[in-house]
Each structure stands twice: as C-alpha cells, then as structure tokens.
Tab-separated table of C-alpha atoms in Angstrom:
chain	number	residue	atom	x	y	z
A	1	UNK	CA	-62.816	-34.887	25.898
A	2	UNK	CA	-63.126	-36.588	22.577
A	3	UNK	CA	-60.121	-36.755	20.185
A	4	UNK	CA	-62.107	-34.790	17.568
A	5	UNK	CA	-62.874	-31.942	20.030
A	6	UNK	CA	-59.220	-31.789	21.179
A	7	UNK	CA	-58.104	-31.462	17.481
A	8	UNK	CA	-60.526	-28.599	16.930
A	9	UNK	CA	-59.324	-26.782	19.993
A	10	UNK	CA	-55.691	-27.137	19.010
A	11	UNK	CA	-56.466	-25.829	15.510
A	12	UNK	CA	-58.136	-22.770	16.931
A	13	UNK	CA	-55.144	-22.121	19.188
A	14	UNK	CA	-52.742	-22.419	16.200
A	15	UNK	CA	-54.732	-20.036	14.133
A	16	UNK	CA	-54.813	-17.571	16.902
A	17	UNK	CA	-51.060	-17.757	17.287
A	18	UNK	CA	-50.417	-17.247	13.685
A	19	UNK	CA	-52.720	-14.224	13.551
A	20	UNK	CA	-50.987	-12.575	16.463
A	21	UNK	CA	-48.900	-9.448	15.267
A	22	UNK	CA	-45.180	-9.999	15.123
A	23	UNK	CA	-43.105	-7.621	17.185
A	24	UNK	CA	-40.097	-6.133	15.434
A	25	UNK	CA	-36.796	-7.123	16.955
A	26	UNK	CA	-34.412	-4.298	17.439
A	27	UNK	CA	-31.068	-4.900	15.719
A	28	UNK	CA	-28.090	-2.854	16.738
A	29	UNK	CA	-26.439	-1.161	13.712
A	30	UNK	CA	-22.860	-2.267	12.989
A	31	UNK	CA	-20.260	0.148	14.461
A	32	UNK	CA	-19.074	2.728	12.013
A	33	UNK	CA	-15.295	3.411	12.067
A	34	UNK	CA	-13.959	6.740	10.915
A	35	UNK	CA	-11.687	6.420	7.810
A	36	UNK	CA	-8.509	6.843	9.884
A	37	UNK	CA	-9.407	4.114	12.342
A	38	UNK	CA	-10.605	1.775	9.558
A	39	UNK	CA	-7.220	2.134	7.714
A	40	UNK	CA	-5.227	1.488	10.919
A	41	UNK	CA	-7.333	-1.585	11.591
A	42	UNK	CA	-6.678	-2.941	8.162
A	43	UNK	CA	-2.884	-2.461	8.592
A	44	UNK	CA	-3.107	-4.491	11.819
A	45	UNK	CA	-5.198	-7.135	10.170
A	46	UNK	CA	-2.698	-7.390	7.394
A	47	UNK	CA	0.112	-7.660	9.953
A	48	UNK	CA	1.910	-4.534	8.938
A	49	UNK	CA	4.570	-3.498	11.505
A	50	UNK	CA	3.846	0.189	12.144
A	51	UNK	CA	3.487	2.892	14.715
A	52	UNK	CA	0.815	5.557	14.399
A	53	UNK	CA	2.311	9.094	14.458
A	54	UNK	CA	0.962	12.496	15.482
A	55	UNK	CA	-0.303	14.452	12.365
A	56	UNK	CA	2.133	17.306	12.896
A	57	UNK	CA	1.547	20.979	12.404
A	58	UNK	CA	-1.001	22.179	9.886
A	59	UNK	CA	0.482	23.161	6.490
A	60	UNK	CA	1.311	21.913	2.992
A	61	UNK	CA	3.506	19.065	4.316
A	62	UNK	CA	1.001	17.605	6.684
A	63	UNK	CA	0.438	13.856	6.343
A	64	UNK	CA	-3.161	12.531	6.571
A	65	UNK	CA	-3.189	9.708	9.195
A	66	UNK	CA	0.579	9.215	9.423
A	67	UNK	CA	2.219	5.881	10.349
A	68	UNK	CA	5.848	4.769	10.608
A	69	UNK	CA	6.264	1.471	8.842
A	70	UNK	CA	9.240	-0.963	9.349
A	71	UNK	CA	7.892	-4.022	7.469
A	72	UNK	CA	5.124	-6.592	7.520
A	73	UNK	CA	4.471	-10.293	7.638
A	74	UNK	CA	6.242	-10.866	4.324
A	75	UNK	CA	9.361	-8.742	4.511
A	76	UNK	CA	11.247	-6.160	6.531
A	77	UNK	CA	12.402	-2.681	5.336
A	78	UNK	CA	16.004	-1.480	5.501
A	79	UNK	CA	14.729	1.406	7.793
A	80	UNK	CA	11.362	2.737	8.913
A	81	UNK	CA	9.533	5.011	6.643
A	82	UNK	CA	6.906	7.676	7.371
A	83	UNK	CA	3.808	7.379	5.215
A	84	UNK	CA	0.152	8.126	5.098
A	85	UNK	CA	-1.856	5.118	6.242
A	86	UNK	CA	-3.408	4.864	2.717
A	87	UNK	CA	0.061	4.667	1.115
A	88	UNK	CA	1.196	1.996	3.659
A	89	UNK	CA	-1.799	-0.061	2.869
A	90	UNK	CA	-1.115	0.234	-0.915
A	91	UNK	CA	2.516	-0.763	-0.424
A	92	UNK	CA	1.455	-3.911	1.498
A	93	UNK	CA	-0.869	-4.907	-1.295
A	94	UNK	CA	1.833	-4.148	-3.801
A	95	UNK	CA	4.199	-6.444	-1.976
A	96	UNK	CA	1.671	-9.282	-1.776
A	97	UNK	CA	0.299	-9.022	-5.370
A	98	UNK	CA	3.382	-7.816	-7.303
A	99	UNK	CA	6.679	-8.267	-5.527
A	100	UNK	CA	6.215	-11.691	-4.019
A	101	UNK	CA	4.747	-13.386	-7.191
A	102	UNK	CA	7.443	-11.838	-9.406
A	103	UNK	CA	10.156	-13.079	-7.104
A	104	UNK	CA	8.679	-16.614	-6.994
A	105	UNK	CA	8.368	-16.660	-10.759
A	106	UNK	CA	11.811	-15.423	-11.562
A	107	UNK	CA	13.927	-16.728	-8.659
A	108	UNK	CA	11.816	-19.416	-7.126
A	109	UNK	CA	12.078	-17.773	-3.683
A	110	UNK	CA	10.532	-14.922	-1.753
A	111	UNK	CA	11.755	-11.407	-1.140
A	112	UNK	CA	12.914	-10.927	2.488
A	113	UNK	CA	13.748	-7.221	2.557
A	114	UNK	CA	12.678	-3.937	0.770
A	115	UNK	CA	15.382	-1.351	0.459
A	116	UNK	CA	13.880	2.128	0.117
A	117	UNK	CA	15.700	5.420	-0.365
A	118	UNK	CA	13.081	7.642	1.165
A	119	UNK	CA	9.472	8.196	2.032
A	120	UNK	CA	8.233	11.386	3.694
A	121	UNK	CA	10.177	14.534	2.710
A	122	UNK	CA	8.760	18.072	2.836
A	123	UNK	CA	10.008	19.365	-0.583
A	124	UNK	CA	9.037	20.140	-4.052
A	125	UNK	CA	9.297	17.689	-6.989
A	126	UNK	CA	12.739	16.867	-8.165
A	127	UNK	CA	12.884	17.609	-11.949
A	128	UNK	CA	15.793	18.564	-14.018
A	129	UNK	CA	14.648	22.251	-13.796
A	130	UNK	CA	14.115	22.324	-10.041
A	131	UNK	CA	17.466	20.496	-9.308
A	132	UNK	CA	19.276	22.871	-11.571
A	133	UNK	CA	17.791	25.871	-9.706
A	134	UNK	CA	18.810	24.514	-6.311
A	135	UNK	CA	22.037	22.785	-7.013
A	136	UNK	CA	23.118	19.121	-6.304
A	137	UNK	CA	21.057	17.259	-3.852
A	138	UNK	CA	18.100	19.606	-3.633
A	139	UNK	CA	15.188	21.150	-5.551
A	140	UNK	CA	13.682	24.628	-5.868
A	141	UNK	CA	10.431	25.722	-7.425
A	142	UNK	CA	7.659	23.585	-8.992
A	143	UNK	CA	4.770	21.935	-7.280
A	144	UNK	CA	4.963	20.047	-3.952
A	145	UNK	CA	6.303	16.431	-4.137
A	146	UNK	CA	3.889	13.590	-3.083
A	147	UNK	CA	6.818	12.776	-0.666
A	148	UNK	CA	5.725	15.875	1.216
A	149	UNK	CA	2.347	14.284	1.939
A	150	UNK	CA	3.584	10.880	2.831
A	151	UNK	CA	2.130	9.517	-0.403
A	152	UNK	CA	5.319	8.352	-2.103
A	153	UNK	CA	8.235	5.860	-1.728
A	154	UNK	CA	11.492	5.535	-3.566
A	155	UNK	CA	12.619	1.828	-3.785
A	156	UNK	CA	16.252	1.313	-4.408
A	157	UNK	CA	16.126	-2.494	-4.457
A	158	UNK	CA	15.317	-5.710	-2.783
A	159	UNK	CA	16.990	-8.625	-0.948
A	160	UNK	CA	15.981	-12.197	-1.589
A	161	UNK	CA	15.540	-14.875	1.137
A	162	UNK	CA	18.944	-16.361	0.259
A	163	UNK	CA	20.666	-13.003	0.678
A	164	UNK	CA	20.868	-12.066	-2.999
A	165	UNK	CA	20.766	-8.271	-3.466
A	166	UNK	CA	18.886	-6.685	-6.321
A	167	UNK	CA	19.689	-3.070	-7.134
A	168	UNK	CA	17.748	-0.720	-9.360
A	169	UNK	CA	20.936	1.222	-10.055
A	170	UNK	CA	23.064	-1.865	-10.956
A	171	UNK	CA	20.511	-4.343	-12.256
A	172	UNK	CA	17.751	-2.368	-14.075
A	173	UNK	CA	19.627	-2.567	-17.473
A	174	UNK	CA	20.608	-5.924	-18.734
A	175	UNK	CA	19.382	-9.260	-19.690
A	176	UNK	CA	19.648	-11.333	-16.432
A	177	UNK	CA	17.127	-12.397	-13.951
A	178	UNK	CA	17.551	-9.390	-11.657
A	179	UNK	CA	16.723	-7.156	-14.556
A	180	UNK	CA	13.802	-9.239	-15.518
A	181	UNK	CA	12.428	-9.141	-11.992
A	182	UNK	CA	12.760	-5.383	-11.669
A	183	UNK	CA	11.157	-4.753	-15.062
A	184	UNK	CA	8.226	-7.050	-14.143
A	185	UNK	CA	7.756	-5.261	-10.719
A	186	UNK	CA	7.814	-1.921	-12.427
A	187	UNK	CA	5.236	-2.846	-15.078
A	188	UNK	CA	2.775	-4.361	-12.519
A	189	UNK	CA	3.294	-1.350	-10.189
A	190	UNK	CA	1.244	0.763	-12.563
A	191	UNK	CA	-1.842	-1.246	-11.563
A	192	UNK	CA	-1.529	-0.197	-7.908
A	193	UNK	CA	0.007	3.310	-7.914
A	194	UNK	CA	-0.993	6.471	-9.805
A	195	UNK	CA	2.586	7.464	-10.636
A	196	UNK	CA	5.366	5.022	-11.373
A	197	UNK	CA	8.794	6.447	-12.444
A	198	UNK	CA	11.773	4.294	-13.343
A	199	UNK	CA	15.272	4.750	-14.840
A	200	UNK	CA	13.466	4.847	-18.221
A	201	UNK	CA	11.884	8.176	-17.161
A	202	UNK	CA	14.913	10.391	-16.608
A	203	UNK	CA	18.376	10.466	-15.172
A	204	UNK	CA	17.060	11.579	-11.746
A	205	UNK	CA	15.438	8.133	-11.366
A	206	UNK	CA	18.413	6.110	-12.503
A	207	UNK	CA	18.792	4.388	-9.175
A	208	UNK	CA	15.239	3.934	-7.852
A	209	UNK	CA	11.485	3.273	-8.518
A	210	UNK	CA	9.383	6.173	-7.504
A	211	UNK	CA	5.850	5.046	-6.599
A	212	UNK	CA	3.102	7.336	-5.408
A	213	UNK	CA	-0.741	7.539	-4.934
A	214	UNK	CA	-1.048	11.333	-5.685
A	215	UNK	CA	-3.782	12.894	-7.800
A	216	UNK	CA	-1.764	12.670	-11.120
A	217	UNK	CA	-1.376	9.655	-13.344
A	218	UNK	CA	1.818	8.595	-15.128
A	219	UNK	CA	3.192	5.136	-15.828
A	220	UNK	CA	6.706	6.133	-16.589
A	221	UNK	CA	7.850	2.572	-17.334
C-alpha cells in the first residue's frame, strides 16, 4: 500500500470517528443532606465539642436540632450549654471572628475559656415588668424568651490564656484594657447575632452579654 493511500484511509477513519454520536455519561448527583445533618457536619468540621441531644417533647420550649456544647478548638466553656445547632454554629463563628481577634488586639494573647451564665431555659423574657410580677430570680408574663428555644446565651466573661479573668459585671465600666475588650466584643457581636443586650441596656443585664439569633433585631450596645 502506498503512503498516499494509507493517509487517505486514515483520514476517512478519523472523520468517521468524529462523526460518531457521543454517548452521555451518567453523573451521580451530589448527596443532599437535610438541614439538621448539614449543621451537625459543620460543627464537626469546625471542631466544636458537642453531643447531639434528643429534641424533647413537642411544645413552645422545643429546641430545633439540639446539641450540648462544651467548647471547640479555640476555647473551652465553664460548663456545657444546651443550644440549637444553628446557635452553636453562630457562637463558634463569633469566637473565631470577634473574640479571638479582639483578645489578640487588646491583650496580645488568645482567650482560653468562655464563661457563660446560661443557655437553654424554658421561660419568658426577663424584663423589669415580668421580673416584678414574679419576684426575685424569676419572670412571669410576656413573650417566650429565646433561651426557651436554645437560641440564646448569656456570657458573663472570659479567661485569657495566662489565666486573667475578664468579668462583664466587674470590668464593663472603666477605662482599662478589660473594659476595652468587652466593649469591642459587644460592638462586633451585633454583626453576628440578631439581639445583643449589654449592661448599657438595663439593670437586668448588668453582669452579662445576652446574645441571640431570634426573629427580632436589637443592638442594645
């Protein structure tokens, strides 16, 4: 066979191959996680230390996708707190994007511990009116608190890596570094939570920062 004839035959074969119809390749769709599972996976990916909890009986105080959190890769908590998975995820981001940078800026060191005064609590909101109606330590009347849905946390302070304690009750007012840190954390909290209440809001919040992701919006800084 001549070289010219071989080239012609090869060209015919190539044209035929190009003209052949392409068969579609089946591609499996990516797995779809339900919102609860996706949130729990994100907590694990972010190295949050938590235990999934049973949802509990139906009712006004039922927590969506509840978890019990005791800390994360950055810091520990003074005690475990029951929260919705969404709230736990928001707190972890708040620690990473607000608490840690503020501590490094003001003190040149990281925060080792978060001290909270409460998370889940099946109760109504504590206002001066509802507290007066129920007496000291309780509340009566008014709408349900976001604590009752696991959507809120009350932060009483922090502990730095060197053991320095920072207290909202003792250090909020003043001109020192501890006050500067707390004020900066509170200001930036409004970018991550729907409601932020501080000692500036009223006397019921003189010793903690209330942070929640409920449907209402208020930056009470």
